CSV table of C-alpha atoms in Angstrom, one decimal:
chain,number,residue,atom,x,y,z
E,1,MET,CA,-6.4,-27.7,20.3
E,2,PHE,CA,-6.9,-28.9,16.8
E,3,SER,CA,-9.2,-31.5,15.3
E,4,GLU,CA,-7.8,-34.3,13.2
E,5,ARG,CA,-9.2,-32.5,10.1
E,6,GLU,CA,-7.4,-29.3,11.1
E,7,ARG,CA,-4.2,-31.1,11.7
E,8,GLU,CA,-4.4,-32.7,8.2
E,9,ARG,CA,-5.4,-29.4,6.6
E,10,TYR,CA,-2.6,-27.4,8.1
E,11,LYS,CA,0.0,-30.2,8.1
E,12,ARG,CA,2.4,-28.7,5.6
E,13,GLN,CA,2.5,-25.2,7.2
E,14,MET,CA,2.7,-26.6,10.7
E,15,MET,CA,6.0,-28.0,9.4
E,16,LEU,CA,7.0,-24.3,9.3
E,17,PHE,CA,5.6,-23.0,12.5
E,18,GLY,CA,4.4,-25.9,14.6
E,19,ASP,CA,1.3,-26.2,16.9
E,20,GLU,CA,2.2,-23.0,18.6
E,21,GLY,CA,2.2,-20.9,15.4
E,22,GLN,CA,-1.0,-22.5,14.1
E,23,GLU,CA,-2.6,-21.8,17.5
E,24,ARG,CA,-1.6,-18.1,17.1
E,25,LEU,CA,-3.4,-18.0,13.8
E,26,LYS,CA,-6.4,-19.8,15.1
E,27,LYS,CA,-6.8,-17.3,18.0
E,28,ALA,CA,-6.4,-14.3,15.7
E,29,HIS,CA,-9.1,-12.0,14.4
E,30,ILE,CA,-8.3,-10.0,11.2
E,31,PHE,CA,-10.4,-7.2,9.9
E,32,ILE,CA,-10.4,-7.0,6.1
E,33,ALA,CA,-11.7,-3.7,4.7
E,34,GLY,CA,-13.0,-4.5,1.3
E,35,ALA,CA,-13.9,-7.6,-0.7
E,36,GLY,CA,-12.6,-6.4,-4.0
E,37,GLY,CA,-9.4,-6.8,-5.9
E,38,LEU,CA,-7.1,-6.8,-2.8
E,39,GLY,CA,-9.7,-8.1,-0.4
E,40,SER,CA,-10.3,-11.3,-2.5
E,41,PRO,CA,-6.8,-12.8,-2.5
E,42,VAL,CA,-6.1,-11.5,1.0
E,43,SER,CA,-9.2,-13.1,2.5
E,44,ILE,CA,-8.8,-16.4,0.5
E,45,TYR,CA,-5.2,-16.9,1.7
E,46,LEU,CA,-5.9,-15.9,5.3
E,47,ALA,CA,-8.8,-18.3,5.3
E,48,VAL,CA,-6.8,-21.2,4.0
E,49,ALA,CA,-4.0,-20.4,6.4
E,50,GLY,CA,-6.5,-20.9,9.3
E,51,ILE,CA,-6.9,-17.4,10.7
E,52,GLY,CA,-9.6,-18.1,13.4
E,53,THR,CA,-11.9,-15.2,12.6
E,54,LEU,CA,-12.0,-13.0,9.5
E,55,THR,CA,-14.3,-10.0,9.4
E,56,VAL,CA,-14.9,-8.8,5.8
E,57,VAL,CA,-16.6,-5.4,5.2
E,58,ASP,CA,-17.9,-4.2,1.8
E,59,ARG,CA,-20.9,-2.2,0.7
E,60,ASP,CA,-21.0,-3.1,-3.0
E,61,VAL,CA,-22.8,-5.6,-5.2
E,62,VAL,CA,-20.9,-7.7,-7.7
E,63,ASP,CA,-20.6,-6.1,-11.1
E,64,GLN,CA,-19.5,-7.9,-14.3
E,65,SER,CA,-16.6,-5.4,-14.6
E,66,ASN,CA,-15.2,-6.6,-11.2
E,67,LEU,CA,-14.6,-10.1,-12.4
E,68,ASN,CA,-11.2,-9.6,-14.0
E,69,ARG,CA,-9.7,-9.3,-10.6
E,70,GLN,CA,-12.1,-9.9,-7.7
E,71,ILE,CA,-11.6,-13.6,-7.5
E,72,LEU,CA,-14.0,-14.2,-4.6
E,73,HIS,CA,-16.9,-13.5,-6.9
E,74,TYR,CA,-18.1,-15.6,-9.9
E,75,ASP,CA,-20.1,-14.8,-12.9
E,76,ARG,CA,-23.2,-16.3,-11.2
E,77,ASP,CA,-22.8,-13.7,-8.4
E,78,ILE,CA,-23.4,-10.6,-10.5
E,79,GLY,CA,-26.0,-8.4,-8.7
E,80,ARG,CA,-25.4,-10.2,-5.4
E,81,LYS,CA,-23.9,-8.5,-2.3
E,82,LYS,CA,-20.2,-8.9,-2.2
E,83,THR,CA,-20.3,-9.8,1.5
E,84,GLU,CA,-22.8,-12.6,0.8
E,85,SER,CA,-20.7,-13.9,-2.1
E,86,ALA,CA,-17.5,-13.6,0.0
E,87,GLU,CA,-19.1,-15.4,3.0
E,88,GLU,CA,-20.2,-18.3,0.9
E,89,LYS,CA,-16.8,-18.8,-0.8
E,90,LEU,CA,-14.7,-18.4,2.3
E,91,CYS,CA,-16.9,-20.7,4.4
E,92,ALA,CA,-16.6,-23.3,1.6
E,93,ILE,CA,-12.8,-22.8,1.4
E,94,ASN,CA,-12.3,-23.4,5.1
E,95,PRO,CA,-15.2,-24.5,7.3
E,96,ASP,CA,-13.0,-24.6,10.3
E,97,ILE,CA,-12.8,-20.9,10.7
E,98,ARG,CA,-15.3,-18.2,11.5
E,99,ILE,CA,-16.3,-15.7,8.8
E,100,ARG,CA,-18.1,-12.5,9.7
E,101,VAL,CA,-19.3,-10.3,6.9
E,102,ILE,CA,-20.7,-6.8,7.3
E,103,ASP,CA,-22.5,-5.1,4.5
E,104,THR,CA,-21.9,-1.4,5.1
E,105,THR,CA,-19.9,1.6,4.2
E,106,ILE,CA,-16.9,2.3,6.4
E,107,GLU,CA,-17.4,5.8,7.8
E,108,GLU,CA,-15.9,7.9,10.6
E,109,LYS,CA,-18.9,7.2,12.9
E,110,ASN,CA,-18.7,3.4,12.6
E,111,ALA,CA,-15.1,2.6,11.7
E,112,GLY,CA,-13.9,2.0,15.3
E,113,ASP,CA,-16.9,-0.2,16.1
E,114,LEU,CA,-16.5,-2.2,12.9
E,115,VAL,CA,-12.9,-3.0,13.6
E,116,GLY,CA,-13.7,-3.9,17.2
E,117,LYS,CA,-10.9,-5.8,18.9
E,118,ALA,CA,-9.3,-7.2,15.8
E,119,ASP,CA,-5.6,-8.1,15.9
E,120,GLY,CA,-4.9,-6.5,12.5
E,121,ILE,CA,-6.6,-4.4,9.9
E,122,VAL,CA,-6.0,-5.1,6.2
E,123,ASP,CA,-6.4,-2.1,4.0
E,124,ALA,CA,-8.1,-3.5,0.8
E,125,MET,CA,-9.9,-0.3,0.0
E,126,ASP,CA,-9.9,1.6,-3.3
E,127,ASN,CA,-9.8,5.2,-1.9
E,128,TYR,CA,-7.7,7.3,0.4
E,129,PRO,CA,-10.5,8.9,2.5
E,130,THR,CA,-11.5,5.5,3.8
E,131,ARG,CA,-7.8,4.5,4.2
E,132,TYR,CA,-7.3,7.6,6.4
E,133,LEU,CA,-10.2,6.4,8.6
E,134,LEU,CA,-8.6,3.0,9.0
E,135,ASN,CA,-5.3,4.7,9.8
E,136,ASP,CA,-7.0,6.7,12.5
E,137,VAL,CA,-8.6,3.6,14.0
E,138,SER,CA,-5.3,1.7,13.8
E,139,LEU,CA,-3.5,4.5,15.7
E,140,ARG,CA,-6.3,5.0,18.3
E,141,LYS,CA,-6.6,1.3,19.1
E,142,LYS,CA,-3.0,0.4,18.5
E,143,ILE,CA,-3.9,-2.2,15.9
E,144,PRO,CA,-1.5,-2.8,13.0
E,145,LEU,CA,-2.5,-1.7,9.6
E,146,PHE,CA,-1.5,-3.7,6.5
E,147,HIS,CA,-1.6,-1.3,3.6
E,148,GLY,CA,-1.8,-2.1,-0.1
E,149,ALA,CA,-2.9,-0.2,-3.2
E,150,ILE,CA,-2.6,-0.8,-6.9
E,151,CYS,CA,-3.0,0.9,-10.3
E,152,GLY,CA,-2.5,-0.9,-13.6
E,153,PHE,CA,0.6,-3.0,-13.3
E,154,TYR,CA,1.9,-1.0,-10.3
E,155,GLY,CA,1.4,-1.7,-6.7
E,156,GLN,CA,2.6,-0.6,-3.2
E,157,ALA,CA,2.4,-2.1,0.3
E,158,THR,CA,3.7,-1.3,3.8
E,159,THR,CA,3.0,-2.5,7.3
E,160,ILE,CA,2.2,0.1,10.0
E,161,ILE,CA,2.7,-0.6,13.7
E,162,PRO,CA,1.1,2.2,15.6
E,163,GLY,CA,3.5,4.1,17.9
E,164,GLN,CA,6.5,2.5,16.2
E,165,THR,CA,6.4,3.2,12.5
E,166,ALA,CA,5.4,5.8,10.1
E,167,CYS,CA,1.6,5.9,9.7
E,168,LEU,CA,-0.3,6.1,6.4
E,169,ALA,CA,-0.6,9.8,6.7
E,170,CYS,CA,3.1,10.2,7.4
E,171,ILE,CA,3.7,8.5,4.1
E,172,PHE,CA,0.8,9.9,2.1
E,173,PRO,CA,-0.2,13.2,3.7
E,174,LYS,CA,-2.4,14.1,0.7
E,175,ALA,CA,-4.7,11.8,-1.3
E,176,PRO,CA,-4.2,11.5,-5.0
E,177,PRO,CA,-7.3,12.5,-7.0
E,178,LYS,CA,-10.1,10.0,-7.3
E,179,GLU,CA,-10.1,8.2,-10.6
E,180,VAL,CA,-11.4,5.1,-12.3
E,181,PHE,CA,-8.1,3.2,-12.1
E,182,PRO,CA,-7.1,0.7,-14.7
E,183,VAL,CA,-6.2,-2.7,-13.3
E,184,VAL,CA,-5.3,-6.2,-14.3
E,185,GLY,CA,-6.1,-8.9,-11.7
E,186,VAL,CA,-2.5,-10.1,-11.3
E,187,THR,CA,-1.5,-6.8,-9.6
E,188,PRO,CA,-3.9,-6.9,-6.7
E,189,GLY,CA,-3.1,-10.6,-6.6
E,190,LEU,CA,0.5,-9.9,-6.0
E,191,ILE,CA,0.1,-7.0,-3.6
E,192,GLY,CA,-2.6,-8.9,-1.7
E,193,MET,CA,-0.1,-11.7,-1.2
E,194,VAL,CA,2.4,-9.2,0.2
E,195,GLN,CA,-0.2,-8.0,2.7
E,196,ALA,CA,-1.4,-11.5,3.6
E,197,THR,CA,2.2,-12.6,4.2
E,198,GLU,CA,2.8,-9.6,6.4
E,199,VAL,CA,-0.3,-10.5,8.5
E,200,LEU,CA,0.9,-14.1,9.0
E,201,LYS,CA,4.4,-12.9,9.9
E,202,TYR,CA,3.0,-10.4,12.4
E,203,LEU,CA,0.8,-13.0,14.0
E,204,LEU,CA,3.6,-15.6,14.0
E,205,LYS,CA,6.1,-13.1,15.3
E,206,ARG,CA,8.4,-14.3,12.5
E,207,GLY,CA,10.8,-12.5,10.1
E,208,GLU,CA,11.2,-8.9,9.3
E,209,LEU,CA,8.0,-6.9,8.7
E,210,LEU,CA,7.6,-4.4,5.9
E,211,THR,CA,7.7,-1.6,8.5
E,212,ASN,CA,9.1,1.9,7.6
E,213,ARG,CA,9.5,0.6,4.1
E,214,LEU,CA,7.3,1.1,1.1
E,215,PHE,CA,7.4,-1.9,-1.2
E,216,ILE,CA,6.8,-0.7,-4.8
E,217,TRP,CA,6.0,-3.2,-7.5
E,218,ASP,CA,6.3,-2.5,-11.2
E,219,GLY,CA,4.8,-5.5,-13.0
E,220,ILE,CA,5.7,-4.1,-16.5
E,221,GLN,CA,9.4,-4.0,-15.6
E,222,ALA,CA,9.1,-7.0,-13.3
E,223,HIS,CA,11.0,-4.8,-10.8
E,224,ALA,CA,10.4,-4.4,-7.1
E,225,ASP,CA,11.7,-1.3,-5.3
E,226,GLU,CA,11.8,-0.4,-1.7
E,227,ILE,CA,11.7,3.1,-0.3
E,228,CYS,CA,12.7,3.9,3.3
E,229,ILE,CA,10.0,5.9,5.1
E,230,GLU,CA,10.0,7.5,8.5
E,231,ARG,CA,7.6,9.1,10.8
E,232,ASN,CA,6.8,12.6,9.9
E,233,PRO,CA,7.2,14.9,12.9
E,234,ARG,CA,4.5,17.1,11.4
E,235,CYS,CA,2.0,14.3,10.8
E,236,THR,CA,-1.5,15.4,11.6
E,237,ALA,CA,-2.7,11.8,12.2
E,238,CYS,CA,-0.1,10.1,14.4
E,239,GLY,CA,1.3,13.1,16.4
E,240,SER,CA,-1.6,13.1,18.8
E,241,PHE,CA,-2.1,9.3,19.2
E,242,CYS,CA,1.3,8.0,19.6
E,243,GLU,CA,2.6,7.6,23.1
E,244,THR,CA,6.1,8.7,22.2
E,245,PRO,CA,5.9,11.4,19.5
E,246,GLY,CA,9.3,12.7,20.5
E,247,ASP,CA,11.3,9.6,19.6
E,248,ILE,CA,11.4,10.4,15.9
J,1,MET,CA,15.6,3.0,-19.7
J,2,TRP,CA,18.3,5.6,-19.3
J,3,PHE,CA,18.4,9.2,-20.5
J,4,PHE,CA,21.2,11.6,-20.3
J,5,LEU,CA,20.4,15.3,-20.1
J,6,ARG,CA,23.2,17.8,-20.3
J,7,ASN,CA,23.5,21.4,-19.2
J,8,THR,CA,26.3,23.8,-20.0
J,9,GLY,CA,28.5,26.0,-18.0
J,10,GLY,CA,29.8,25.9,-14.4
J,11,HIS,CA,30.6,22.9,-12.3
J,12,MET,CA,28.3,20.1,-13.3
J,13,MET,CA,26.9,17.4,-11.1
J,14,LYS,CA,25.3,14.1,-12.0
J,15,VAL,CA,22.1,13.3,-10.3
J,16,LYS,CA,19.8,10.3,-10.8
J,17,VAL,CA,16.1,10.8,-10.9
J,18,ARG,CA,13.8,7.8,-10.6
J,19,PHE,CA,10.1,7.9,-11.5
J,20,PHE,CA,7.5,5.5,-10.4
J,21,ALA,CA,4.0,4.2,-11.5
J,22,ARG,CA,2.2,6.7,-13.7
J,23,PHE,CA,5.2,9.1,-13.7
J,24,ARG,CA,7.3,6.3,-15.0
J,25,GLU,CA,4.9,5.7,-17.9
J,26,LEU,CA,5.2,9.3,-18.9
J,27,LEU,CA,8.8,10.1,-18.2
J,28,GLY,CA,10.8,6.8,-18.2
J,29,THR,CA,12.3,4.8,-15.4
J,30,ASP,CA,15.6,6.4,-14.5
J,31,VAL,CA,17.1,9.7,-15.8
J,32,ILE,CA,20.7,10.7,-15.2
J,33,VAL,CA,20.8,14.4,-15.4
J,34,GLU,CA,23.7,16.9,-15.2
J,35,VAL,CA,22.8,20.0,-13.3
J,36,GLY,CA,24.7,23.1,-12.3
J,37,GLU,CA,25.5,24.2,-8.8
J,38,ARG,CA,22.7,25.6,-6.6
J,39,THR,CA,20.1,23.6,-8.4
J,40,THR,CA,17.1,23.0,-6.2
J,41,LEU,CA,14.9,19.9,-6.2
J,42,PRO,CA,12.0,21.6,-8.0
J,43,ASP,CA,14.6,23.0,-10.6
J,44,LEU,CA,15.9,19.5,-11.1
J,45,ILE,CA,12.5,17.9,-11.7
J,46,LYS,CA,11.4,20.8,-14.0
J,47,GLN,CA,14.6,20.4,-16.0
J,48,VAL,CA,13.9,16.7,-16.5
J,49,THR,CA,10.3,17.1,-17.3
J,50,GLN,CA,10.4,20.4,-19.3
J,51,LYS,CA,10.1,18.7,-22.7
J,52,ASN,CA,7.3,16.4,-21.7
J,53,VAL,CA,4.1,18.4,-21.2
J,54,GLU,CA,2.1,15.5,-19.9
J,55,GLY,CA,4.8,14.4,-17.6
J,56,TYR,CA,5.3,17.9,-16.3
J,57,ASN,CA,1.6,18.4,-15.8
J,58,ALA,CA,1.3,15.2,-13.9
J,59,ILE,CA,3.9,16.4,-11.3
J,60,PHE,CA,3.4,20.2,-11.3
J,61,ASP,CA,0.2,22.3,-11.1
J,62,GLU,CA,-0.5,25.4,-13.2
J,63,HIS,CA,1.5,27.6,-10.8
J,64,GLY,CA,4.6,25.4,-11.2
J,65,HIS,CA,4.3,23.9,-7.7
J,66,PHE,CA,4.5,20.2,-7.0
J,67,ARG,CA,1.0,18.7,-6.9
J,68,GLU,CA,0.1,18.1,-3.3
J,69,TYR,CA,0.2,14.3,-3.4
J,70,VAL,CA,3.6,14.0,-5.1
J,71,ILE,CA,6.1,12.1,-3.0
J,72,LEU,CA,9.7,13.1,-3.2
J,73,MET,CA,12.6,11.2,-1.8
J,74,ARG,CA,16.2,12.3,-1.8
J,75,ASN,CA,18.8,9.6,-1.0
J,76,ALA,CA,16.0,7.5,0.6
J,77,LYS,CA,14.9,10.4,2.8
J,78,ARG,CA,11.5,11.8,2.4
J,79,ILE,CA,11.4,15.5,1.4
J,80,ASP,CA,8.3,17.4,2.2
J,81,ILE,CA,7.2,19.1,-1.0
J,82,ALA,CA,6.8,22.4,1.0
J,83,ASP,CA,10.6,22.2,1.7
J,84,ALA,CA,11.7,21.0,-1.7
J,85,ALA,CA,12.8,24.5,-2.9
J,86,MET,CA,15.2,24.7,0.1
J,87,ASN,CA,16.9,21.5,-1.0
J,88,ILE,CA,20.0,22.0,-3.2
J,89,VAL,CA,20.9,18.8,-5.0
J,90,ALA,CA,24.4,17.4,-4.7
J,91,ASP,CA,26.6,15.3,-7.0
J,92,GLY,CA,25.5,11.6,-6.9
J,93,ASP,CA,22.1,12.3,-5.4
J,94,ASP,CA,19.3,9.8,-6.0
J,95,VAL,CA,16.0,11.4,-6.3
J,96,ALA,CA,12.7,9.4,-6.4
J,97,VAL,CA,9.4,10.9,-7.5
J,98,PHE,CA,6.2,9.0,-7.3
J,99,PRO,CA,2.5,9.3,-7.0
J,100,PRO,CA,0.6,7.2,-4.5
J,101,VAL,CA,-1.5,4.6,-6.2
J,102,ALA,CA,-5.1,4.4,-4.9
J,103,GLY,CA,-6.8,1.4,-6.3
J,104,GLY,CA,-7.8,-1.8,-4.6
């Protein structure tokens, strides 16, 4: 059931997917790993769309150098916990949803508990070791993983449905070297929108998901590419978790 | 951006090599290359990158092996870099080479 305020707030999108669709969003719980360049636009747009519960995890404090892209955080937030800053903004953006923030580092020992019974995991991390942890949790708990990553004007995104699609380790078996990556805010903005759109479509059961496809964006050329991907029969991550490893 | 590289001798085949992200910055977007018969995937990429030290070094290590995170696709099919040398390119092949991006 929706309050009058909610009906008014979501009126224009309920023209698209009705009470039933909006109810699906309201009942959903999405876990967002990171409140940085990708986590900011993803969480803002999922909040305004009316996802019932958003959990946002981050371990950092806001730094001045974050502000060219991490649009959840303002100049006045410098030195403040990103989770605190994110909670304040997201609650103000939509007081009709539940925002949970957790100020911690995602590690092997806590990743499963942090994700809990979420309906989807958004990968808004900036490193592959943590992404592989999220991938493992996604496979173990059979929770979809919405991957995104960026560098400079380039970005990539894909949607992983455990047991059905290639997993993150099938696509990227080895992590690229860690580096301080250049970035301009529009790139995580764009890739974050791809991820958030995927989350909505998954919850609404609408359209074609970005499964077994890697979306590649080149902002310099204003060109989007798509590469078909498939499960890797030799994948060390999904071979032991998937129920049907033989159906490759 | 298109480049044409030419080899001499034997039956030549035209292959398209596409680079992405950082590799694209170093080596260009699309390269059409003519290669001889029995050219393997590593041979192909080495031929395209041989005159670009930075580009070559981004893709290959000091032993001339693909760096472990390099993603290779041939005609939209993923090729494990460990198997790349067993892949002989064919006329009209579309080869994509890209590094995963990591930032968030």
